[in-house]
C-alpha cells in the first residue's frame, strides 16, 4: 500500500534554512522556528493516530485508573474540569493561532509590497537588488505559510469545540459515531480528538480506549463485545430422530397409497440403519455418503412430490415430475436395502474368518471325521 503523502511540509524544514532566514530577517526566522515546532507536533499526532493498534497494557492501566477514580468522592462536574496543564495548553494554542494569523498577514502584505518595489525598480532602473528580492520573497513565503498555519489551526480549534458539543454529557462515545456526526475520516478524527483531550475539552480524565475504539470521558470504558459462541452440533441420535421425523411428515403429506407404502419401507430401512449406527459407532464412517447425499436427496424429492400433489391443477409438467419421482422410489428402496446390507459386510467377514479358523482347528485335532470336507 502506498504511504499517504504528508501535508506537514513546515515540519521538515532544515535548520540551516531557518538560520539563513533568521540572518535575513530575525522576526521571520523566529516565526518559522515556531511554525516548524507546531507542524512537527501536529504531524506526530497524526502518525500516532494513523494506526489504531495500541499497547493493551497501557489501556488496561488507564481503565483500572478510571475505575478506581469512580470510587473516589469526586463528583462528575469535578471530573469534567480540565487540569491546569490542559488549560495552559488550550490557552497557548489559542495564542499561537492569533500570532500566526496576525504576523502571517503582516509579513505577507509587507513581502508583497517589497516585491512590488523590487519589480518597480527593475522596470524603471533595469537593476535589481538581490538582497531585497530574497528578503521580500522570504517575507512573502513565510507570511503566507504563517497565515495558512494560523487558519488551519483555527479550523482545528473549531473542530475540537464541535466534537465537545457532540459528546455533551455522555460518559463515553464510539469514535466511529463521533466521526460520522462531524463528517471526517478516522485518521483526522483521531488526531483532532487527541488534541481536544490535550486541550481539556472533555475534562481531566478523558482518554481513548483503543480496545473498543471509544472516547471515554469519565468512568470505566465499555467492555469489548464477546465473540458469539458457536451453536453446538446436533448429537447423532438427535440427527437420526430428526431425519426420521422428516420422513414421517413427508409420508403424512402424500395421500397416494402406493407412494405411502414405499415411503414406509424407506422409514423402516432408515430406522434399522440408524439403530445399527447407534449400536456400533464404527459403522458411522460407512454412512457418510448416505447421510450427506442419498437421504437428503430422498427427502427433497418427497417434499417436492407432496407440494405437487397439493396443487389444484395437474398439468403436464406437474404430472411428468410426479411420475419421475414415483419411478425413483424403487431405486431409492434398493439403495437403502443395499446400504443396510453393506453395514453387515464386516460382520460377514468376521463370521467367515471364525468359521475358517474353527474348521482348521477341528481338522488339526482330528475331530471332523474322515467324511468331513
mmCIF file of C-alpha atoms in Angstrom, residues 4-351:
data_model
loop_
_atom_site.group_PDB
_atom_site.id
_atom_site.type_symbol
_atom_site.label_atom_id
_atom_site.label_comp_id
_atom_site.label_asym_id
_atom_site.label_seq_id
_atom_site.Cartn_x
_atom_site.Cartn_y
_atom_site.Cartn_z
ATOM 1 C CA UNK A 4 -0.004 8.690 2.444
ATOM 2 C CA UNK A 5 1.799 11.877 1.485
ATOM 3 C CA UNK A 6 2.432 14.199 4.414
ATOM 4 C CA UNK A 7 0.843 17.659 4.345
ATOM 5 C CA UNK A 8 3.187 18.979 7.057
ATOM 6 C CA UNK A 9 5.914 20.477 4.870
ATOM 7 C CA UNK A 10 6.879 23.028 7.530
ATOM 8 C CA UNK A 11 7.833 20.207 9.898
ATOM 9 C CA UNK A 12 10.605 19.121 7.546
ATOM 10 C CA UNK A 13 12.266 22.491 7.044
ATOM 11 C CA UNK A 14 16.039 22.114 7.585
ATOM 12 C CA UNK A 15 17.609 24.080 10.415
ATOM 13 C CA UNK A 16 20.170 25.663 8.097
ATOM 14 C CA UNK A 17 17.335 27.233 6.108
ATOM 15 C CA UNK A 18 15.844 28.696 9.278
ATOM 16 C CA UNK A 19 19.213 30.123 10.210
ATOM 17 C CA UNK A 20 19.508 31.782 6.794
ATOM 18 C CA UNK A 21 16.013 33.254 7.222
ATOM 19 C CA UNK A 22 16.992 34.463 10.696
ATOM 20 C CA UNK A 23 20.056 36.196 9.233
ATOM 21 C CA UNK A 24 17.896 37.875 6.590
ATOM 22 C CA UNK A 25 15.055 38.777 8.957
ATOM 23 C CA UNK A 26 15.231 37.870 12.672
ATOM 24 C CA UNK A 27 11.481 38.100 13.203
ATOM 25 C CA UNK A 28 10.855 35.931 10.170
ATOM 26 C CA UNK A 29 13.360 33.345 11.382
ATOM 27 C CA UNK A 30 11.729 33.200 14.827
ATOM 28 C CA UNK A 31 8.314 32.849 13.230
ATOM 29 C CA UNK A 32 9.471 29.915 11.133
ATOM 30 C CA UNK A 33 11.029 28.224 14.167
ATOM 31 C CA UNK A 34 7.625 28.435 15.894
ATOM 32 C CA UNK A 35 5.787 27.200 12.807
ATOM 33 C CA UNK A 36 8.092 24.206 12.444
ATOM 34 C CA UNK A 37 7.592 23.220 16.085
ATOM 35 C CA UNK A 38 3.812 23.450 15.699
ATOM 36 C CA UNK A 39 3.797 21.451 12.470
ATOM 37 C CA UNK A 40 6.065 18.754 13.924
ATOM 38 C CA UNK A 41 3.733 18.301 16.874
ATOM 39 C CA UNK A 42 0.699 18.043 14.567
ATOM 40 C CA UNK A 43 2.464 15.528 12.323
ATOM 41 C CA UNK A 44 3.461 13.414 15.313
ATOM 42 C CA UNK A 45 -0.143 13.333 16.492
ATOM 43 C CA UNK A 46 -1.426 12.198 13.093
ATOM 44 C CA UNK A 47 1.239 9.497 12.767
ATOM 45 C CA UNK A 48 0.438 8.229 16.243
ATOM 46 C CA UNK A 49 -3.294 8.028 15.499
ATOM 47 C CA UNK A 50 -2.988 6.661 11.960
ATOM 48 C CA UNK A 51 -2.569 3.144 13.414
ATOM 49 C CA UNK A 52 -5.380 2.258 15.900
ATOM 50 C CA UNK A 53 -3.328 -0.616 17.389
ATOM 51 C CA UNK A 54 -2.049 0.428 20.805
ATOM 52 C CA UNK A 55 -0.355 -1.097 23.789
ATOM 53 C CA UNK A 56 -3.090 -3.021 25.568
ATOM 54 C CA UNK A 57 -1.224 -2.811 28.888
ATOM 55 C CA UNK A 58 -1.383 0.969 28.821
ATOM 56 C CA UNK A 59 -5.107 0.860 28.072
ATOM 57 C CA UNK A 60 -5.698 -1.651 30.869
ATOM 58 C CA UNK A 61 -3.853 0.625 33.262
ATOM 59 C CA UNK A 62 -5.931 3.606 32.201
ATOM 60 C CA UNK A 63 -9.137 1.611 32.543
ATOM 61 C CA UNK A 64 -8.122 0.446 36.019
ATOM 62 C CA UNK A 65 -7.227 4.002 36.959
ATOM 63 C CA UNK A 66 -10.583 5.233 35.679
ATOM 64 C CA UNK A 67 -12.422 2.522 37.598
ATOM 65 C CA UNK A 68 -10.532 3.425 40.754
ATOM 66 C CA UNK A 69 -11.360 7.096 40.299
ATOM 67 C CA UNK A 70 -15.043 6.137 40.264
ATOM 68 C CA UNK A 71 -14.684 5.083 43.890
ATOM 69 C CA UNK A 72 -13.393 8.441 44.947
ATOM 70 C CA UNK A 73 -15.650 11.158 46.266
ATOM 71 C CA UNK A 74 -15.175 13.426 43.248
ATOM 72 C CA UNK A 75 -18.344 14.477 41.506
ATOM 73 C CA UNK A 76 -18.978 14.294 37.768
ATOM 74 C CA UNK A 77 -18.556 18.036 37.478
ATOM 75 C CA UNK A 78 -15.116 17.821 39.145
ATOM 76 C CA UNK A 79 -14.004 15.188 36.638
ATOM 77 C CA UNK A 80 -15.080 17.390 33.739
ATOM 78 C CA UNK A 81 -12.838 20.274 34.856
ATOM 79 C CA UNK A 82 -9.586 20.298 32.846
ATOM 80 C CA UNK A 83 -6.251 20.295 34.640
ATOM 81 C CA UNK A 84 -4.021 23.337 34.866
ATOM 82 C CA UNK A 85 -1.734 21.819 32.247
ATOM 83 C CA UNK A 86 -4.642 21.310 29.880
ATOM 84 C CA UNK A 87 -5.862 24.857 30.430
ATOM 85 C CA UNK A 88 -2.384 26.173 29.719
ATOM 86 C CA UNK A 89 -2.114 24.098 26.523
ATOM 87 C CA UNK A 90 -5.528 25.338 25.385
ATOM 88 C CA UNK A 91 -4.603 28.980 26.016
ATOM 89 C CA UNK A 92 -1.240 28.558 24.284
ATOM 90 C CA UNK A 93 -2.986 27.005 21.290
ATOM 91 C CA UNK A 94 -5.326 29.983 21.084
ATOM 92 C CA UNK A 95 -2.398 32.413 21.397
ATOM 93 C CA UNK A 96 -0.480 30.660 18.630
ATOM 94 C CA UNK A 97 -3.490 30.915 16.341
ATOM 95 C CA UNK A 98 -3.645 34.656 16.926
ATOM 96 C CA UNK A 99 0.102 35.175 16.483
ATOM 97 C CA UNK A 100 0.331 33.093 13.328
ATOM 98 C CA UNK A 101 -2.694 34.736 11.758
ATOM 99 C CA UNK A 102 -1.730 38.335 12.588
ATOM 100 C CA UNK A 103 2.019 38.113 11.943
ATOM 101 C CA UNK A 104 1.448 35.912 8.903
ATOM 102 C CA UNK A 105 -0.867 38.501 7.382
ATOM 103 C CA UNK A 106 1.574 41.326 8.217
ATOM 104 C CA UNK A 107 4.620 39.569 6.756
ATOM 105 C CA UNK A 108 2.609 38.542 3.689
ATOM 106 C CA UNK A 109 1.485 42.108 2.999
ATOM 107 C CA UNK A 110 4.952 43.543 3.669
ATOM 108 C CA UNK A 111 6.563 40.919 1.487
ATOM 109 C CA UNK A 112 4.146 41.591 -1.373
ATOM 110 C CA UNK A 113 4.803 45.320 -1.020
ATOM 111 C CA UNK A 114 8.582 44.832 -1.073
ATOM 112 C CA UNK A 115 8.283 42.557 -4.098
ATOM 113 C CA UNK A 116 6.297 45.279 -5.848
ATOM 114 C CA UNK A 117 9.048 47.807 -5.032
ATOM 115 C CA UNK A 118 11.742 45.467 -6.349
ATOM 116 C CA UNK A 119 9.797 44.849 -9.554
ATOM 117 C CA UNK A 120 9.219 48.603 -9.954
ATOM 118 C CA UNK A 121 12.932 49.286 -9.520
ATOM 119 C CA UNK A 122 13.735 46.602 -12.081
ATOM 120 C CA UNK A 123 11.223 48.077 -14.521
ATOM 121 C CA UNK A 124 12.459 51.693 -14.288
ATOM 122 C CA UNK A 125 16.162 51.339 -13.480
ATOM 123 C CA UNK A 126 16.771 47.926 -15.058
ATOM 124 C CA UNK A 127 18.652 46.973 -11.925
ATOM 125 C CA UNK A 128 17.773 44.506 -9.161
ATOM 126 C CA UNK A 129 18.883 44.339 -5.554
ATOM 127 C CA UNK A 130 19.190 40.625 -4.915
ATOM 128 C CA UNK A 131 19.268 41.071 -1.153
ATOM 129 C CA UNK A 132 15.985 42.974 -1.149
ATOM 130 C CA UNK A 133 14.481 40.446 -3.559
ATOM 131 C CA UNK A 134 15.400 37.437 -1.402
ATOM 132 C CA UNK A 135 14.176 39.208 1.723
ATOM 133 C CA UNK A 136 10.859 40.086 0.040
ATOM 134 C CA UNK A 137 10.439 36.513 -1.189
ATOM 135 C CA UNK A 138 11.207 35.135 2.258
ATOM 136 C CA UNK A 139 8.709 37.510 3.873
ATOM 137 C CA UNK A 140 6.019 36.658 1.323
ATOM 138 C CA UNK A 141 6.514 32.901 1.582
ATOM 139 C CA UNK A 142 6.935 32.982 5.350
ATOM 140 C CA UNK A 143 3.938 35.250 5.860
ATOM 141 C CA UNK A 144 1.779 33.074 3.613
ATOM 142 C CA UNK A 145 2.874 29.906 5.430
ATOM 143 C CA UNK A 146 2.227 31.507 8.825
ATOM 144 C CA UNK A 147 -1.188 32.741 7.740
ATOM 145 C CA UNK A 148 -2.051 29.327 6.309
ATOM 146 C CA UNK A 149 -0.916 27.612 9.540
ATOM 147 C CA UNK A 150 -2.917 30.021 11.670
ATOM 148 C CA UNK A 151 -6.059 29.451 9.620
ATOM 149 C CA UNK A 152 -5.553 25.678 9.720
ATOM 150 C CA UNK A 153 -5.070 25.752 13.497
ATOM 151 C CA UNK A 154 -8.224 27.874 13.807
ATOM 152 C CA UNK A 155 -10.197 25.261 11.824
ATOM 153 C CA UNK A 156 -8.770 22.561 14.097
ATOM 154 C CA UNK A 157 -9.852 24.562 17.170
ATOM 155 C CA UNK A 158 -13.378 24.913 15.795
ATOM 156 C CA UNK A 159 -13.426 21.172 15.097
ATOM 157 C CA UNK A 160 -12.399 20.425 18.692
ATOM 158 C CA UNK A 161 -15.201 22.632 20.009
ATOM 159 C CA UNK A 162 -17.666 20.876 17.703
ATOM 160 C CA UNK A 163 -16.519 17.483 18.967
ATOM 161 C CA UNK A 164 -17.026 18.676 22.531
ATOM 162 C CA UNK A 165 -20.592 19.775 21.742
ATOM 163 C CA UNK A 166 -21.427 16.426 20.146
ATOM 164 C CA UNK A 167 -20.081 14.462 23.125
ATOM 165 C CA UNK A 168 -22.106 16.618 25.518
ATOM 166 C CA UNK A 169 -22.781 14.936 28.865
ATOM 167 C CA UNK A 170 -22.156 11.373 27.678
ATOM 168 C CA UNK A 171 -19.752 9.240 29.673
ATOM 169 C CA UNK A 172 -18.355 7.644 26.518
ATOM 170 C CA UNK A 173 -18.990 7.560 22.784
ATOM 171 C CA UNK A 174 -17.814 5.325 19.954
ATOM 172 C CA UNK A 175 -15.251 7.057 17.757
ATOM 173 C CA UNK A 176 -16.993 5.883 14.591
ATOM 174 C CA UNK A 177 -20.232 7.529 15.733
ATOM 175 C CA UNK A 178 -18.374 10.712 16.684
ATOM 176 C CA UNK A 179 -16.530 10.940 13.363
ATOM 177 C CA UNK A 180 -19.723 10.269 11.413
ATOM 178 C CA UNK A 181 -21.513 13.085 13.242
ATOM 179 C CA UNK A 182 -18.735 15.531 12.373
ATOM 180 C CA UNK A 183 -18.163 14.170 8.866
ATOM 181 C CA UNK A 184 -14.408 13.454 8.996
ATOM 182 C CA UNK A 185 -12.256 10.394 8.353
ATOM 183 C CA UNK A 186 -10.763 8.250 11.110
ATOM 184 C CA UNK A 187 -7.147 9.455 10.814
ATOM 185 C CA UNK A 188 -8.029 13.140 11.008
ATOM 186 C CA UNK A 189 -10.670 12.444 13.641
ATOM 187 C CA UNK A 190 -8.285 10.607 15.975
ATOM 188 C CA UNK A 191 -5.750 13.446 15.744
ATOM 189 C CA UNK A 192 -8.495 16.001 16.487
ATOM 190 C CA UNK A 193 -9.754 14.008 19.485
ATOM 191 C CA UNK A 194 -6.209 13.662 20.851
ATOM 192 C CA UNK A 195 -5.676 17.422 20.540
ATOM 193 C CA UNK A 196 -9.056 18.087 22.164
ATOM 194 C CA UNK A 197 -8.081 15.825 25.083
ATOM 195 C CA UNK A 198 -4.758 17.668 25.458
ATOM 196 C CA UNK A 199 -6.623 20.975 25.494
ATOM 197 C CA UNK A 200 -9.044 19.780 28.187
ATOM 198 C CA UNK A 201 -12.273 19.910 26.188
ATOM 199 C CA UNK A 202 -13.554 16.615 27.631
ATOM 200 C CA UNK A 203 -12.246 17.034 31.164
ATOM 201 C CA UNK A 204 -9.242 15.787 33.087
ATOM 202 C CA UNK A 205 -9.942 12.032 32.887
ATOM 203 C CA UNK A 206 -10.801 11.690 29.199
ATOM 204 C CA UNK A 207 -8.880 9.200 27.078
ATOM 205 C CA UNK A 208 -9.287 6.933 24.025
ATOM 206 C CA UNK A 209 -9.811 3.248 24.707
ATOM 207 C CA UNK A 210 -8.310 1.553 21.645
ATOM 208 C CA UNK A 211 -9.670 -1.894 22.523
ATOM 209 C CA UNK A 212 -13.237 -0.743 21.940
ATOM 210 C CA UNK A 213 -12.409 2.318 19.770
ATOM 211 C CA UNK A 214 -14.230 4.558 22.239
ATOM 212 C CA UNK A 215 -13.707 8.027 23.671
ATOM 213 C CA UNK A 216 -14.100 7.665 27.444
ATOM 214 C CA UNK A 217 -14.951 10.960 29.162
ATOM 215 C CA UNK A 218 -15.451 9.600 32.647
ATOM 216 C CA UNK A 219 -15.849 6.263 34.382
ATOM 217 C CA UNK A 220 -14.757 2.870 33.095
ATOM 218 C CA UNK A 221 -14.513 2.012 29.427
ATOM 219 C CA UNK A 222 -17.233 -0.243 27.971
ATOM 220 C CA UNK A 223 -16.288 -3.883 27.790
ATOM 221 C CA UNK A 224 -15.463 -5.285 24.331
ATOM 222 C CA UNK A 225 -18.299 -7.418 22.926
ATOM 223 C CA UNK A 226 -17.837 -11.124 23.490
ATOM 224 C CA UNK A 227 -17.415 -13.319 20.462
ATOM 225 C CA UNK A 228 -20.593 -15.299 19.716
ATOM 226 C CA UNK A 229 -20.406 -18.883 20.891
ATOM 227 C CA UNK A 230 -20.821 -21.432 18.104
ATOM 228 C CA UNK A 231 -24.014 -23.416 18.321
ATOM 229 C CA UNK A 232 -23.382 -26.965 19.464
ATOM 230 C CA UNK A 233 -23.651 -29.551 16.749
ATOM 231 C CA UNK A 234 -26.597 -31.866 16.963
ATOM 232 C CA UNK A 235 -25.872 -35.190 18.579
ATOM 233 C CA UNK A 236 -26.082 -38.173 16.216
ATOM 234 C CA UNK A 237 -29.139 -39.570 17.990
ATOM 235 C CA UNK A 238 -30.923 -36.221 17.661
ATOM 236 C CA UNK A 239 -29.976 -36.103 13.985
ATOM 237 C CA UNK A 240 -31.306 -39.596 13.385
ATOM 238 C CA UNK A 241 -34.566 -38.762 15.143
ATOM 239 C CA UNK A 242 -34.902 -35.546 13.119
ATOM 240 C CA UNK A 243 -34.443 -37.391 9.832
ATOM 241 C CA UNK A 244 -36.991 -39.998 10.859
ATOM 242 C CA UNK A 245 -39.478 -37.247 11.700
ATOM 243 C CA UNK A 246 -38.917 -35.585 8.309
ATOM 244 C CA UNK A 247 -39.627 -38.877 6.546
ATOM 245 C CA UNK A 248 -42.784 -39.322 8.615
ATOM 246 C CA UNK A 249 -44.028 -35.778 7.831
ATOM 247 C CA UNK A 250 -43.405 -36.292 4.123
ATOM 248 C CA UNK A 251 -45.336 -39.580 4.262
ATOM 249 C CA UNK A 252 -48.254 -37.945 6.041
ATOM 250 C CA UNK A 253 -48.400 -35.191 3.402
ATOM 251 C CA UNK A 254 -48.677 -37.611 0.473
ATOM 252 C CA UNK A 255 -52.159 -39.180 0.009
ATOM 253 C CA UNK A 256 -51.179 -41.691 -2.698
ATOM 254 C CA UNK A 257 -51.352 -45.202 -1.141
ATOM 255 C CA UNK A 258 -48.627 -46.694 -3.394
ATOM 256 C CA UNK A 259 -46.214 -43.884 -2.546
ATOM 257 C CA UNK A 260 -47.151 -44.137 1.126
ATOM 258 C CA UNK A 261 -46.209 -47.823 1.161
ATOM 259 C CA UNK A 262 -42.851 -47.130 -0.468
ATOM 260 C CA UNK A 263 -42.098 -44.264 1.924
ATOM 261 C CA UNK A 264 -42.991 -46.510 4.852
ATOM 262 C CA UNK A 265 -40.435 -49.005 3.519
ATOM 263 C CA UNK A 266 -37.821 -46.216 3.443
ATOM 264 C CA UNK A 267 -38.734 -45.321 7.030
ATOM 265 C CA UNK A 268 -38.298 -48.940 8.107
ATOM 266 C CA UNK A 269 -34.922 -49.304 6.376
ATOM 267 C CA UNK A 270 -33.703 -45.955 7.734
ATOM 268 C CA UNK A 271 -34.707 -46.905 11.279
ATOM 269 C CA UNK A 272 -32.743 -50.172 11.026
ATOM 270 C CA UNK A 273 -29.703 -48.359 9.581
ATOM 271 C CA UNK A 274 -29.793 -45.765 12.353
ATOM 272 C CA UNK A 275 -30.192 -48.463 15.006
ATOM 273 C CA UNK A 276 -27.033 -50.223 13.754
ATOM 274 C CA UNK A 277 -25.131 -46.920 13.728
ATOM 275 C CA UNK A 278 -26.157 -46.202 17.337
ATOM 276 C CA UNK A 279 -25.201 -49.700 18.430
ATOM 277 C CA UNK A 280 -21.831 -49.762 16.654
ATOM 278 C CA UNK A 281 -20.237 -46.292 16.271
ATOM 279 C CA UNK A 282 -17.595 -47.775 13.936
ATOM 280 C CA UNK A 283 -20.294 -48.144 11.270
ATOM 281 C CA UNK A 284 -20.906 -44.373 11.129
ATOM 282 C CA UNK A 285 -17.988 -43.911 8.727
ATOM 283 C CA UNK A 286 -19.776 -46.129 6.200
ATOM 284 C CA UNK A 287 -22.852 -43.852 6.324
ATOM 285 C CA UNK A 288 -21.074 -40.641 5.279
ATOM 286 C CA UNK A 289 -22.385 -40.504 1.706
ATOM 287 C CA UNK A 290 -25.738 -41.947 2.730
ATOM 288 C CA UNK A 291 -26.230 -39.177 5.314
ATOM 289 C CA UNK A 292 -24.777 -36.343 3.194
ATOM 290 C CA UNK A 293 -26.412 -37.075 -0.167
ATOM 291 C CA UNK A 294 -28.787 -40.011 -0.591
ATOM 292 C CA UNK A 295 -31.062 -39.384 2.380
ATOM 293 C CA UNK A 296 -31.262 -35.563 1.922
ATOM 294 C CA UNK A 297 -31.991 -36.076 -1.793
ATOM 295 C CA UNK A 298 -34.752 -38.555 -0.978
ATOM 296 C CA UNK A 299 -36.326 -36.075 1.461
ATOM 297 C CA UNK A 300 -36.115 -33.286 -1.127
ATOM 298 C CA UNK A 301 -37.875 -35.426 -3.741
ATOM 299 C CA UNK A 302 -40.594 -36.477 -1.302
ATOM 300 C CA UNK A 303 -41.261 -32.882 -0.198
ATOM 301 C CA UNK A 304 -41.455 -31.813 -3.842
ATOM 302 C CA UNK A 305 -43.886 -34.658 -4.555
ATOM 303 C CA UNK A 306 -46.066 -33.547 -1.646
ATOM 304 C CA UNK A 307 -46.139 -29.959 -2.981
ATOM 305 C CA UNK A 308 -47.008 -31.128 -6.499
ATOM 306 C CA UNK A 309 -49.780 -33.378 -5.209
ATOM 307 C CA UNK A 310 -51.334 -30.474 -3.320
ATOM 308 C CA UNK A 311 -51.783 -28.378 -6.479
ATOM 309 C CA UNK A 312 -55.335 -27.889 -7.748
ATOM 310 C CA UNK A 313 -54.197 -28.083 -11.362
ATOM 311 C CA UNK A 314 -52.378 -31.206 -12.507
ATOM 312 C CA UNK A 315 -50.831 -30.101 -15.800
ATOM 313 C CA UNK A 316 -48.321 -31.872 -17.987
ATOM 314 C CA UNK A 317 -45.246 -30.572 -16.144
ATOM 315 C CA UNK A 318 -46.618 -31.485 -12.717
ATOM 316 C CA UNK A 319 -47.649 -34.937 -13.906
ATOM 317 C CA UNK A 320 -44.254 -35.637 -15.503
ATOM 318 C CA UNK A 321 -42.420 -34.535 -12.371
ATOM 319 C CA UNK A 322 -44.593 -36.728 -10.140
ATOM 320 C CA UNK A 323 -44.088 -39.759 -12.370
ATOM 321 C CA UNK A 324 -40.305 -39.237 -12.346
ATOM 322 C CA UNK A 325 -40.301 -39.185 -8.544
ATOM 323 C CA UNK A 326 -42.518 -42.283 -8.409
ATOM 324 C CA UNK A 327 -40.058 -44.172 -10.655
ATOM 325 C CA UNK A 328 -37.130 -43.113 -8.479
ATOM 326 C CA UNK A 329 -38.740 -44.585 -5.351
ATOM 327 C CA UNK A 330 -37.891 -48.154 -6.376
ATOM 328 C CA UNK A 331 -34.266 -47.116 -6.898
ATOM 329 C CA UNK A 332 -34.174 -45.450 -3.505
ATOM 330 C CA UNK A 333 -35.614 -48.517 -1.771
ATOM 331 C CA UNK A 334 -32.981 -50.690 -3.442
ATOM 332 C CA UNK A 335 -30.249 -48.247 -2.434
ATOM 333 C CA UNK A 336 -31.436 -48.208 1.197
ATOM 334 C CA UNK A 337 -31.553 -52.023 1.253
ATOM 335 C CA UNK A 338 -28.029 -52.252 -0.172
ATOM 336 C CA UNK A 339 -26.801 -49.708 2.356
ATOM 337 C CA UNK A 340 -28.252 -51.802 5.162
ATOM 338 C CA UNK A 341 -26.629 -54.918 3.717
ATOM 339 C CA UNK A 342 -23.221 -53.189 3.450
ATOM 340 C CA UNK A 343 -23.303 -52.476 7.169
ATOM 341 C CA UNK A 344 -23.131 -56.240 7.751
ATOM 342 C CA UNK A 345 -20.123 -56.650 5.438
ATOM 343 C CA UNK A 346 -17.588 -56.556 8.236
ATOM 344 C CA UNK A 347 -19.748 -58.901 10.298
ATOM 345 C CA UNK A 348 -19.868 -61.332 7.369
ATOM 346 C CA UNK A 349 -16.077 -61.205 7.057
ATOM 347 C CA UNK A 350 -15.699 -61.857 10.761
ATOM 348 C CA UNK A 351 -18.061 -64.850 10.521
#
